[in-house]
mmCIF file of C-alpha atoms and ligand atoms in Angstrom:
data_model
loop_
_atom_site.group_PDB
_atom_site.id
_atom_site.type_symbol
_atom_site.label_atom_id
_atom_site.label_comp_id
_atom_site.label_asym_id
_atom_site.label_seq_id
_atom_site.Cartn_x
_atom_site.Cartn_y
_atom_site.Cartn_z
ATOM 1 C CA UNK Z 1 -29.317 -23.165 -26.262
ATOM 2 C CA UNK Z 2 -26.496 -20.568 -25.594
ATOM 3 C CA UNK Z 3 -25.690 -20.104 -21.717
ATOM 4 C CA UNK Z 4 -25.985 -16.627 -21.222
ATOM 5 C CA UNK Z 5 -23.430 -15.490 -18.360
ATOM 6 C CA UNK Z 6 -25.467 -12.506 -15.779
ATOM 7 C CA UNK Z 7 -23.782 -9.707 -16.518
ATOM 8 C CA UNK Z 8 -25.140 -6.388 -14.494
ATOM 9 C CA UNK Z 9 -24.954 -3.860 -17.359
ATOM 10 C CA UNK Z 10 -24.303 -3.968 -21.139
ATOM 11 C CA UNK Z 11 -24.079 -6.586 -23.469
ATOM 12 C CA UNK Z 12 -23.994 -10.191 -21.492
ATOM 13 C CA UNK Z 13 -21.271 -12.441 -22.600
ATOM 14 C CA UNK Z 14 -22.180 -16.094 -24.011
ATOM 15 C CA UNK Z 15 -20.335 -19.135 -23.258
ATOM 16 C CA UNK Z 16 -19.970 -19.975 -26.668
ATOM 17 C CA UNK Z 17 -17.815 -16.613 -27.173
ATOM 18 C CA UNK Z 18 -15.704 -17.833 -24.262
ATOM 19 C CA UNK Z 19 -15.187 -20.695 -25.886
ATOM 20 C CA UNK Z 20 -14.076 -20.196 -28.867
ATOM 21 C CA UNK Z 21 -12.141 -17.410 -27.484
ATOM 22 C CA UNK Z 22 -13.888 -14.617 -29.620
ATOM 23 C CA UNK Z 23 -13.466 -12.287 -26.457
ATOM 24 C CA UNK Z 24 -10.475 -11.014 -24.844
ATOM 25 C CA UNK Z 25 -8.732 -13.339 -21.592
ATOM 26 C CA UNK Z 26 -6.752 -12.704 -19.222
ATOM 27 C CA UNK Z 27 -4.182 -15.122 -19.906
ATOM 28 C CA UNK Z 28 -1.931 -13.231 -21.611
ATOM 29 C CA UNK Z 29 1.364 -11.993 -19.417
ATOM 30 C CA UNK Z 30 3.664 -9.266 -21.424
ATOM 31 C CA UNK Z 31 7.226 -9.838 -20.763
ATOM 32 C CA UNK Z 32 7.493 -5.157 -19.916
ATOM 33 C CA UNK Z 33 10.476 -3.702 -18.599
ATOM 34 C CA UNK Z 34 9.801 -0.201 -17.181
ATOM 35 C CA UNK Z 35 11.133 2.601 -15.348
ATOM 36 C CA UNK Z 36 9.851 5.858 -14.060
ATOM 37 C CA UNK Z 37 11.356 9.002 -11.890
ATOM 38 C CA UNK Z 38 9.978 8.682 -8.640
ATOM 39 C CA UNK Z 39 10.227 12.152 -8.156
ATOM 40 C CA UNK Z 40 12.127 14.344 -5.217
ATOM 41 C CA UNK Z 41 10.249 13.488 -2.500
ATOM 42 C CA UNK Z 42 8.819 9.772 -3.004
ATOM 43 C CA UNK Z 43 12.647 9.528 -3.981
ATOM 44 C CA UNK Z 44 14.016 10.639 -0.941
ATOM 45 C CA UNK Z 45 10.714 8.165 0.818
ATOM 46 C CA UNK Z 46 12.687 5.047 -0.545
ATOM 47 C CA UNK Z 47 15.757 6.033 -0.546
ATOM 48 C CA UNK Z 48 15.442 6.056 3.942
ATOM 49 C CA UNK Z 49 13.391 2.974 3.261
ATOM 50 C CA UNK Z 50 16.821 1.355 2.070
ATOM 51 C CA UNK Z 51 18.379 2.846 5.008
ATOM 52 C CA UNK Z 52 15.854 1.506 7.275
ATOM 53 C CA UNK Z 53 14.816 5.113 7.854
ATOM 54 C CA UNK Z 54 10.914 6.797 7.380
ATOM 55 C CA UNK Z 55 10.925 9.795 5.700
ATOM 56 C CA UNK Z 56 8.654 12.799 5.978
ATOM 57 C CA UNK Z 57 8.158 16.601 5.378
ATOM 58 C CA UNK Z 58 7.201 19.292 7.673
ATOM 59 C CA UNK Z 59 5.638 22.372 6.456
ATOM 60 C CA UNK Z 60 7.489 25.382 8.196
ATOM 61 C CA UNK Z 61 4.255 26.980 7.451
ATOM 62 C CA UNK Z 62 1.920 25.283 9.646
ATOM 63 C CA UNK Z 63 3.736 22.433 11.169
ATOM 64 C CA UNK Z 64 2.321 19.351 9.729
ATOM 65 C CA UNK Z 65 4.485 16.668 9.309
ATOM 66 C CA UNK Z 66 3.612 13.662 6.426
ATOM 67 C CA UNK Z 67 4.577 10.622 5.194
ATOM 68 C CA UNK Z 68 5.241 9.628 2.714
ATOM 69 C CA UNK Z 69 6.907 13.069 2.231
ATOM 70 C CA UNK Z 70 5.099 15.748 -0.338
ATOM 71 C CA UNK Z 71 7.247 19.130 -1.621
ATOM 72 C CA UNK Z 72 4.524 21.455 -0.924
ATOM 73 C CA UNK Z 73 1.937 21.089 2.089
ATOM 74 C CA UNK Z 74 -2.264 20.168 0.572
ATOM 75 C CA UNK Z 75 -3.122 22.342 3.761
ATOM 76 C CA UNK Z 76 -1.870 25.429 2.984
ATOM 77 C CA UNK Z 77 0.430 25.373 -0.236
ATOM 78 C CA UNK Z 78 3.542 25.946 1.025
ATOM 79 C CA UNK Z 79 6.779 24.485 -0.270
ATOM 80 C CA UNK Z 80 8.060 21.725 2.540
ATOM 81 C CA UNK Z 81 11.532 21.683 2.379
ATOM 82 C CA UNK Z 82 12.014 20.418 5.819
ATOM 83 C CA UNK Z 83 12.978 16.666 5.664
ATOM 84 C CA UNK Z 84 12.068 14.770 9.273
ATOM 85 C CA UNK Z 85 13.327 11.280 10.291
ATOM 86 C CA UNK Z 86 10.293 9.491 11.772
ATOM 87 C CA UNK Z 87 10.105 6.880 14.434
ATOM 88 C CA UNK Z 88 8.725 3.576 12.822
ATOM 89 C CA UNK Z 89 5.923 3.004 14.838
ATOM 90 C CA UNK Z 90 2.681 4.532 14.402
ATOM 91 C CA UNK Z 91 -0.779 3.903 15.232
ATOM 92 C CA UNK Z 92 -3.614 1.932 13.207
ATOM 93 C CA UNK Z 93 -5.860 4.767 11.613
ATOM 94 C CA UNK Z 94 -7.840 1.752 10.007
ATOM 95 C CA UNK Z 95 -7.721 -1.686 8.193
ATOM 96 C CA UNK Z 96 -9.476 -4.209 6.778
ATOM 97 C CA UNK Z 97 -9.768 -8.335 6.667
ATOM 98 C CA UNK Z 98 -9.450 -9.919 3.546
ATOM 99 C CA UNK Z 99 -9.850 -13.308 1.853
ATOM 100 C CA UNK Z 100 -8.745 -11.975 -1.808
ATOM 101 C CA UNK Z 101 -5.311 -10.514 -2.792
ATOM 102 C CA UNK Z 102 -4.811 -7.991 -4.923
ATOM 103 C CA UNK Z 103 -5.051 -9.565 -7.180
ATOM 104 C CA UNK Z 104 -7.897 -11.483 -6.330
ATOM 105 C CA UNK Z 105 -7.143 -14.681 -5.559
ATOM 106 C CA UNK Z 106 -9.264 -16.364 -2.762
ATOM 107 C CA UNK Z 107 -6.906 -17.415 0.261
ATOM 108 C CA UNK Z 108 -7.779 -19.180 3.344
ATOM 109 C CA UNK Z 109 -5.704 -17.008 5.939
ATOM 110 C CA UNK Z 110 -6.967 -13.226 5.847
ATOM 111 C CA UNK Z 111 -4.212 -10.396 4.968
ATOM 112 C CA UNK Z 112 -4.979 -7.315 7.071
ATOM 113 C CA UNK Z 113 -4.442 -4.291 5.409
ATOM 114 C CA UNK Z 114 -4.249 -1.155 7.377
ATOM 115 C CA UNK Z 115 -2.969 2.475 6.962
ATOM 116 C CA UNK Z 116 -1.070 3.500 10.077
ATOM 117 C CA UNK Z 117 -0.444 7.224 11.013
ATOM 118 C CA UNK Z 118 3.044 7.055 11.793
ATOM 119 C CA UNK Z 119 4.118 8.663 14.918
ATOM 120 C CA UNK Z 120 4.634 12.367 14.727
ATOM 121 C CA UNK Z 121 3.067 12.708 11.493
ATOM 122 C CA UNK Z 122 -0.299 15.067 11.344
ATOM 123 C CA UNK Z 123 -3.161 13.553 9.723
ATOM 124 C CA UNK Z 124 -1.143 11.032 7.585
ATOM 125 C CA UNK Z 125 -0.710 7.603 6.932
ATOM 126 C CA UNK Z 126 1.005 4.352 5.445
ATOM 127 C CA UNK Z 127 -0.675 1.748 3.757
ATOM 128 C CA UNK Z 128 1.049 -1.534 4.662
ATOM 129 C CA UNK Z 129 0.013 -5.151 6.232
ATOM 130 C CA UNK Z 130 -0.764 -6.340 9.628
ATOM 131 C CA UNK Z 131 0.919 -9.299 10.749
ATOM 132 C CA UNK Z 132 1.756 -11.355 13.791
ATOM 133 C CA UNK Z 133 -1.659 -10.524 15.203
ATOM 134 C CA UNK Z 134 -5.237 -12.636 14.664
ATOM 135 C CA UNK Z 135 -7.176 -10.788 12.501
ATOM 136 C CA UNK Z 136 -9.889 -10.430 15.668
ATOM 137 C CA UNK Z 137 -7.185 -8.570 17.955
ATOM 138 C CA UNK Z 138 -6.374 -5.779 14.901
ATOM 139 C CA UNK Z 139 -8.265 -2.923 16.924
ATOM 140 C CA UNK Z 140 -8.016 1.115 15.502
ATOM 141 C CA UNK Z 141 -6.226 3.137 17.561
ATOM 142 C CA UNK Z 142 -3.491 -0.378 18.284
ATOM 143 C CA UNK Z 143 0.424 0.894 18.423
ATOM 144 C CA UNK Z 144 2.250 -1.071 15.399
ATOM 145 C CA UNK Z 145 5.683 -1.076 14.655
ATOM 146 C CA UNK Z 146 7.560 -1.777 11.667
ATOM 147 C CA UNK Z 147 9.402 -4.951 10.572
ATOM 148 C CA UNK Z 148 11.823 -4.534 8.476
ATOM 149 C CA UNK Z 149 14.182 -6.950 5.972
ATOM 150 C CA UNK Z 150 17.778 -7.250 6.787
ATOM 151 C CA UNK Z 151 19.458 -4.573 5.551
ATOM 152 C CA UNK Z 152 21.114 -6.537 2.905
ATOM 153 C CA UNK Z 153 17.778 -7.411 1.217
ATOM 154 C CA UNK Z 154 16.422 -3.891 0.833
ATOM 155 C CA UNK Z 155 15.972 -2.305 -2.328
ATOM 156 C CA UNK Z 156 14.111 1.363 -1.760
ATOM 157 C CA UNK Z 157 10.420 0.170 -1.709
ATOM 158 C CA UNK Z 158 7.854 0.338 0.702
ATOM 159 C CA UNK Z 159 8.240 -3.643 0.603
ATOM 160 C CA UNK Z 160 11.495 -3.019 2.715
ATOM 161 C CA UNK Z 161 8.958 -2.717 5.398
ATOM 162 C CA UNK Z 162 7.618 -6.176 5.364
ATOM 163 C CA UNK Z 163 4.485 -5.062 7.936
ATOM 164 C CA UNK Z 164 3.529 -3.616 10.664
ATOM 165 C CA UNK Z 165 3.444 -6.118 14.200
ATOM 166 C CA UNK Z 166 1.373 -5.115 17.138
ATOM 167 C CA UNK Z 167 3.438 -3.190 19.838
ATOM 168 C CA UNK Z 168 3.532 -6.085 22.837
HETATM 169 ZN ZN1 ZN C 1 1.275 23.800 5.798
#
């Protein structure tokens, strides 16, 4: 008898199928190169990452300031042309513990995601790690600052940052 494998909707797979490989794995691992334009403002985001620098916008408009920076303000359409350095601490807006990486591999030792409202920004945040901090002492509202990697090693990504550490 054919193992059927619980499948919540649609057709459930049978072991036999995955056997004899008559459905699609994920073992395969294209060798891609790719490249895309970042655009003005993400641009000009890792660009001050590289320089150890955060990056935002303020909307002459109505004052908000965001990160990472936008060309026009979501509140009330506005071109932002104003470029702001930011301080690289911020607060944690929120954040979770998990056992799985993105790519969802189990792991024993929790990551801590988290987006942090970086100070002087309105009503925006980064999404970056937690670390040097037990997962039970991560509170909302903690002060984090950024750690960075020697200047040498950064390349423009938000990886330049590599997390936020609690604010002793
Ligand atoms: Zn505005």
């Amino acid at each position: 008898m054919t193992k059927q494998i619980p499948q919540p909707w649609g057709t459930p797979l049978k072991e036999e199928a995955l056997q004899k490989h008559n459905v699609l794995t994920v073992d395969y691992k294209p060798k891609v190169k790719y490249a895309w334009a970042s655009g003005i403002a993400i641009g000009r985001f890792l660009n001050g990452l590289k320089d150890g620098q955060i990056i935002g916008t303020r909307c002459d408009n109505c004052g908000r300031v965001v990160v990472p920076p936008r060309i026009f303000c979501e509140w009330c359409f506005k071109p932002t042309e104003s470029w702001v350095k930011l301080p690289d601490t911020g607060t944690v807006n929120t954040f979770s513990i998990s056992y799985i990486t993105a790519d969802t591999t189990r792991i024993k030792t929790p990551i801590i995601p988290a987006v942090i409202q970086i100070d002087e920004t309105t009503n925006a945040g980064l999404l970056h790690l937690i670390e040097n901090s037990k997962p039970d002492a991560v509170k909302i509202g903690m002060k984090v600052k950024a750690a960075w990697l020697p200047a040498s090693e950064r390349k423009g990504s938000i990886t330049d940052i590599k997390h936020f550490a609690p604010v002793r």
